[in-house]
Amino acid sequence: MSESPYKSGTTHFGFKDVAAKDKQKLVGEVFSSVAGNYDLMNDLMSLGIHRVWKRYFVATAQVKPGDRVLDLAGGTGDIAALLKERVGSTGEVVLGDINAGMLSVGRDRMTNRGLVAGLDYVQCNAEALPFPDASFDLVTIAFGLRNVTDKDAGLREMYRVLKVGGQARVLEFSEVTVDWFKPVYDFHSFRILPKLGKLFAQDADSYQYLAESIRKHPPQEALKTMMGEAGFERCSYKNLSAGIVAVHTGYKV
Ligand SMILES: C[S@@+](CC[C@H](N)C(=O)[O-])C[C@H]1O[C@@H](n2cnc3c(N)ncnc32)[C@H](O)[C@@H]1O
């Protein structure tokens, strides 16, 4: 059997080609650097619209009181907090993230909001999850898949840990579908974002990576195909804000 390209080959880190084995460390440096300013920067960069996308993502998910759900690449906990409202006091939300800095900001934020019971935090790589098969009713990943080196492995793991009948959801930047808007969006991404990063987080490079990584992420149809290849059935997506982001859904049947 040939070796996985993610062990021996190259991959992209933003617009740069890097050894695939180095990407995880490079992504780790980005999120260790941005963790403290992550929430402020999200609001500044998106003018608060990320909150609407996240609310839609959770409000339209298949989740009910008592469910056990996993939010992968959960970072500072926006999605986990919304999911906790939906699973209620009898349900459980596991927030998984590879980065200790992001997890620590997330746990403090949740605790400060009084969200403690029914929440668990696990430092883990989406490519190799430390959970048994069929452990969760719903698995989500928001703005995280883009950063995972081997996205196919990440999707396969989401499928593996999902119960039969469960749903997986991916919220991610995608391809803008409205032609006139593309240059405006490019200007915002490549001219404004790095400047905001420099001004408010003293870190232009991480926000340059953000803009570049969005352009390298598989667009809507490609990601839908990847989900099907990972085993999901009834895969579909919905564009939000002219395709700036898309919500992909798949089921384990
Ligand atoms: C842009 S943040 C998104 C955080 C949160 N989901 C949100 O929507 O605000 C991306 C997160 O993915 C995490 N991440 C990157 N690579 C990962 C991997 N291989 N496995 C798990 N988490 C990963 C980062 O540490 C970071 O917290």
Coordinates of C-alpha atoms and ligand atoms in Angstrom, one line a residue:
M1 CA 0.0 0.0 0.0
S2 CA 1.4 3.4 -0.8
E3 CA 2.1 5.9 2.0
S4 CA -0.5 8.6 2.7
P5 CA 0.5 11.8 0.9
Y6 CA -0.2 13.5 4.3
K7 CA 2.7 11.7 5.8
S8 CA 5.3 12.0 3.0
G9 CA 4.1 14.7 0.5
T10 CA 3.5 18.4 0.4
T11 CA 0.4 20.3 1.1
H12 CA -0.7 24.0 1.2
F13 CA -0.4 26.3 4.2
G14 CA -2.3 29.3 2.8
F15 CA -0.7 29.9 -0.6
K16 CA 2.6 28.3 0.4
D17 CA 3.5 24.7 -0.3
V18 CA 4.9 23.0 2.8
A19 CA 5.8 19.5 3.9
A20 CA 2.5 17.9 4.9
K21 CA 4.0 16.8 8.2
D22 CA 4.7 20.4 9.1
K23 CA 1.2 21.9 8.5
Q24 CA -0.2 20.9 11.8
K25 CA 2.6 22.7 13.6
L26 CA 2.2 25.8 11.4
V27 CA -1.5 25.9 12.0
G28 CA -0.9 25.4 15.7
E29 CA 1.4 28.5 15.7
V30 CA -1.4 30.6 14.1
F31 CA -4.0 29.6 16.7
S32 CA -1.6 29.9 19.6
S33 CA -0.9 33.4 18.4
V34 CA -4.5 34.5 17.8
A35 CA -6.2 32.7 20.8
G36 CA -6.3 35.8 23.1
N37 CA -7.8 38.1 20.4
Y38 CA -9.7 35.5 18.5
D39 CA -13.2 36.6 19.5
L40 CA -12.6 40.3 19.1
M41 CA -11.0 39.7 15.7
N42 CA -14.0 37.6 14.5
D43 CA -16.4 40.4 15.3
L44 CA -14.2 43.0 13.6
M45 CA -13.4 41.0 10.5
S46 CA -17.0 39.9 9.8
L47 CA -18.8 42.9 11.4
G48 CA -20.4 40.5 13.7
I49 CA -21.9 38.4 10.9
H50 CA -20.1 35.2 12.1
R51 CA -22.6 35.2 15.0
V52 CA -25.5 35.0 12.6
W53 CA -23.9 32.2 10.6
K54 CA -23.2 30.2 13.7
R55 CA -26.7 30.7 15.0
Y56 CA -28.1 29.5 11.7
F57 CA -25.7 26.5 11.7
V58 CA -26.9 25.3 15.1
A59 CA -30.6 26.3 14.8
T60 CA -30.9 24.2 11.7
A61 CA -29.0 21.2 13.0
Q62 CA -30.6 17.9 13.9
V63 CA -30.3 18.1 17.7
K64 CA -32.7 17.6 20.6
P65 CA -32.7 17.7 24.4
G66 CA -30.6 14.8 25.8
D67 CA -28.4 14.4 22.8
R68 CA -24.6 13.9 23.0
V69 CA -22.8 16.1 20.5
L70 CA -19.3 16.8 19.5
D71 CA -18.1 20.2 18.3
L72 CA -14.7 19.6 16.6
A73 CA -12.2 22.4 16.3
G74 CA -14.5 24.1 18.7
G75 CA -12.0 26.8 19.7
T76 CA -13.4 29.4 22.0
G77 CA -16.7 27.7 22.3
D78 CA -19.3 29.8 20.2
I79 CA -20.8 26.6 18.7
A80 CA -20.6 24.5 21.8
A81 CA -22.5 27.2 23.8
L82 CA -25.3 27.3 21.2
L83 CA -25.4 23.5 21.1
K84 CA -25.6 23.4 24.9
E85 CA -28.8 25.4 24.8
R86 CA -30.3 22.8 22.5
V87 CA -29.3 19.6 24.3
G88 CA -30.4 21.0 27.6
S89 CA -29.5 19.8 31.1
T90 CA -29.8 16.1 30.1
G91 CA -27.5 16.4 27.1
E92 CA -23.8 16.7 26.7
V93 CA -21.5 18.8 24.5
V94 CA -17.9 17.7 24.0
L95 CA -15.7 20.5 22.7
G96 CA -12.7 19.1 20.9
D97 CA -9.8 21.1 19.7
I98 CA -6.1 20.4 18.9
N99 CA -4.9 23.7 20.4
A100 CA -4.4 24.0 24.2
G101 CA -4.5 27.9 24.0
M102 CA -7.9 28.0 22.1
L103 CA -9.3 25.3 24.5
S104 CA -8.2 27.3 27.5
V105 CA -9.8 30.5 26.3
G106 CA -12.9 28.5 25.4
R107 CA -13.2 26.9 28.8
D108 CA -12.7 30.2 30.7
R109 CA -15.3 31.9 28.5
M110 CA -17.9 29.1 29.0
T111 CA -17.2 29.0 32.8
N112 CA -17.6 32.8 33.0
R113 CA -21.0 32.5 31.4
G114 CA -22.0 29.9 33.9
L115 CA -21.8 27.0 31.4
V116 CA -20.2 24.1 33.3
A117 CA -22.4 21.0 33.7
G118 CA -22.8 18.8 30.6
L119 CA -19.7 20.3 28.9
D120 CA -16.5 18.5 28.4
Y121 CA -13.2 19.6 26.8
V122 CA -10.9 17.3 24.9
Q123 CA -7.6 18.2 23.3
C124 CA -7.7 16.1 20.1
N125 CA -6.7 16.1 16.4
A126 CA -9.8 15.8 14.1
E127 CA -7.8 13.3 12.0
A128 CA -7.7 10.7 14.8
L129 CA -10.4 11.2 17.4
P130 CA -10.1 9.6 20.8
F131 CA -13.7 8.4 20.9
P132 CA -15.3 5.0 20.2
D133 CA -17.4 4.4 17.1
A134 CA -21.0 5.6 17.2
S135 CA -20.6 7.9 20.2
F136 CA -22.4 11.1 19.2
D137 CA -25.9 12.1 17.8
L138 CA -24.4 15.1 16.0
V139 CA -20.9 16.1 15.1
T140 CA -20.1 19.7 14.0
I141 CA -17.0 21.5 12.8
A142 CA -17.1 25.2 12.2
F143 CA -14.3 27.1 10.5
G144 CA -12.1 24.2 11.4
L145 CA -11.9 21.7 8.5
R146 CA -10.0 24.2 6.5
N147 CA -7.1 24.0 9.0
V148 CA -7.0 20.2 9.1
T149 CA -4.1 18.7 7.1
D150 CA -5.9 15.5 6.0
K151 CA -9.5 16.6 5.5
D152 CA -10.6 13.2 4.2
A153 CA -9.3 11.6 7.4
G154 CA -11.1 14.2 9.4
L155 CA -14.4 13.6 7.6
R156 CA -14.0 9.8 8.0
E157 CA -13.5 10.3 11.7
M158 CA -16.6 12.4 12.0
Y159 CA -18.5 9.6 10.3
R160 CA -17.0 6.9 12.5
V161 CA -17.9 8.6 15.8
L162 CA -21.4 9.4 14.7
K163 CA -24.3 7.1 15.6
V164 CA -26.4 5.6 12.9
G165 CA -29.1 8.2 12.1
G166 CA -26.8 11.0 13.2
Q167 CA -25.9 14.1 11.4
A168 CA -22.6 15.8 10.6
R169 CA -22.4 19.5 9.8
V170 CA -19.6 21.6 8.5
L171 CA -19.6 25.4 8.6
E172 CA -16.8 26.7 6.5
F173 CA -15.7 29.6 4.3
S174 CA -16.5 28.6 0.7
E175 CA -16.6 30.1 -2.8
V176 CA -18.4 33.4 -3.4
T177 CA -21.1 32.8 -6.0
V178 CA -21.9 36.4 -7.0
D179 CA -19.5 37.7 -9.6
W180 CA -19.6 41.4 -8.8
F181 CA -19.0 40.7 -5.1
K182 CA -15.8 38.7 -5.7
P183 CA -13.4 41.7 -6.1
V184 CA -14.9 43.4 -3.1
Y185 CA -14.4 40.2 -1.1
D186 CA -10.8 39.9 -2.3
F187 CA -10.1 43.5 -1.3
H188 CA -11.5 42.8 2.1
S189 CA -9.6 39.5 2.5
F190 CA -6.2 40.6 1.3
R191 CA -6.0 44.3 2.0
I192 CA -8.2 44.8 5.1
L193 CA -7.9 41.6 7.1
P194 CA -4.1 41.6 7.5
K195 CA -4.2 45.3 8.4
L196 CA -6.9 44.6 11.1
G197 CA -4.7 41.7 12.3
K198 CA -1.7 44.0 12.6
L199 CA -3.7 46.8 14.3
F200 CA -5.7 44.9 16.8
A201 CA -3.7 41.7 17.3
Q202 CA -0.2 42.7 16.3
D203 CA -0.3 39.8 13.9
A204 CA -0.7 40.4 10.2
D205 CA 0.6 37.0 9.1
S206 CA -2.1 34.9 10.8
Y207 CA -4.8 37.0 9.1
Q208 CA -3.0 36.7 5.8
Y209 CA -3.0 32.9 6.4
L210 CA -6.8 33.1 7.1
A211 CA -7.5 34.8 3.7
E212 CA -5.2 32.4 1.8
S213 CA -6.5 29.3 3.5
I214 CA -10.1 30.2 2.5
R215 CA -9.1 30.4 -1.1
K216 CA -7.4 26.9 -0.9
H217 CA -10.4 25.2 0.8
P218 CA -12.5 22.9 -1.4
P219 CA -15.5 24.8 -2.8
Q220 CA -19.1 23.7 -2.2
E221 CA -19.4 20.8 -4.7
A222 CA -16.0 19.5 -4.0
L223 CA -16.6 19.3 -0.3
K224 CA -20.0 17.7 -0.8
T225 CA -18.2 15.0 -2.9
M226 CA -15.6 14.5 -0.2
M227 CA -18.3 14.0 2.4
G228 CA -19.9 11.4 0.2
E229 CA -16.5 9.6 -0.2
A230 CA -16.1 9.7 3.6
G231 CA -19.3 7.6 3.9
F232 CA -22.0 10.2 4.5
E233 CA -25.4 9.9 2.8
R234 CA -27.8 12.6 1.6
C235 CA -25.0 15.2 1.5
S236 CA -26.2 18.7 0.7
Y237 CA -25.1 22.3 1.3
K238 CA -26.6 25.7 1.7
N239 CA -24.7 28.9 0.9
L240 CA -25.0 31.8 3.3
S241 CA -24.0 35.4 2.4
A242 CA -23.5 34.7 -1.3
G243 CA -21.3 31.7 -0.6
I244 CA -18.8 33.5 1.8
V245 CA -19.7 30.5 3.9
A246 CA -21.5 27.3 3.3
V247 CA -23.2 24.8 5.6
H248 CA -22.6 21.2 4.5
T249 CA -24.7 18.4 6.0
G250 CA -24.4 14.6 5.7
Y251 CA -26.0 11.7 7.5
K252 CA -24.9 8.3 8.7
V253 CA -27.5 5.8 7.7
Ligands
LIG1 C1 -11.0 29.4 13.1 S1 -11.0 28.5 14.6 C2 -12.7 28.0 14.7 C3 -13.1 28.0 16.2 C4 -14.6 27.8 16.4 N1 -15.1 26.6 15.8 C5 -15.4 29.0 15.8 O1 -16.2 28.8 14.9 O2 -15.2 30.1 16.3 C6 -10.2 26.9 14.0 C7 -10.0 26.0 15.2 O3 -9.5 24.7 14.6 C8 -8.6 24.2 15.5 N2 -7.9 23.1 14.7 C9 -7.0 23.3 13.7 N3 -6.5 22.1 13.3 C10 -7.2 21.2 14.0 C11 -7.2 19.7 14.0 N4 -6.4 19.0 13.2 N5 -8.0 19.1 14.9 C12 -8.8 19.8 15.8 N6 -8.8 21.1 15.8 C13 -8.0 21.8 14.9 C14 -7.8 25.3 15.9 O4 -7.0 25.1 17.0 C15 -8.8 26.4 16.1 O5 -9.3 26.4 17.4

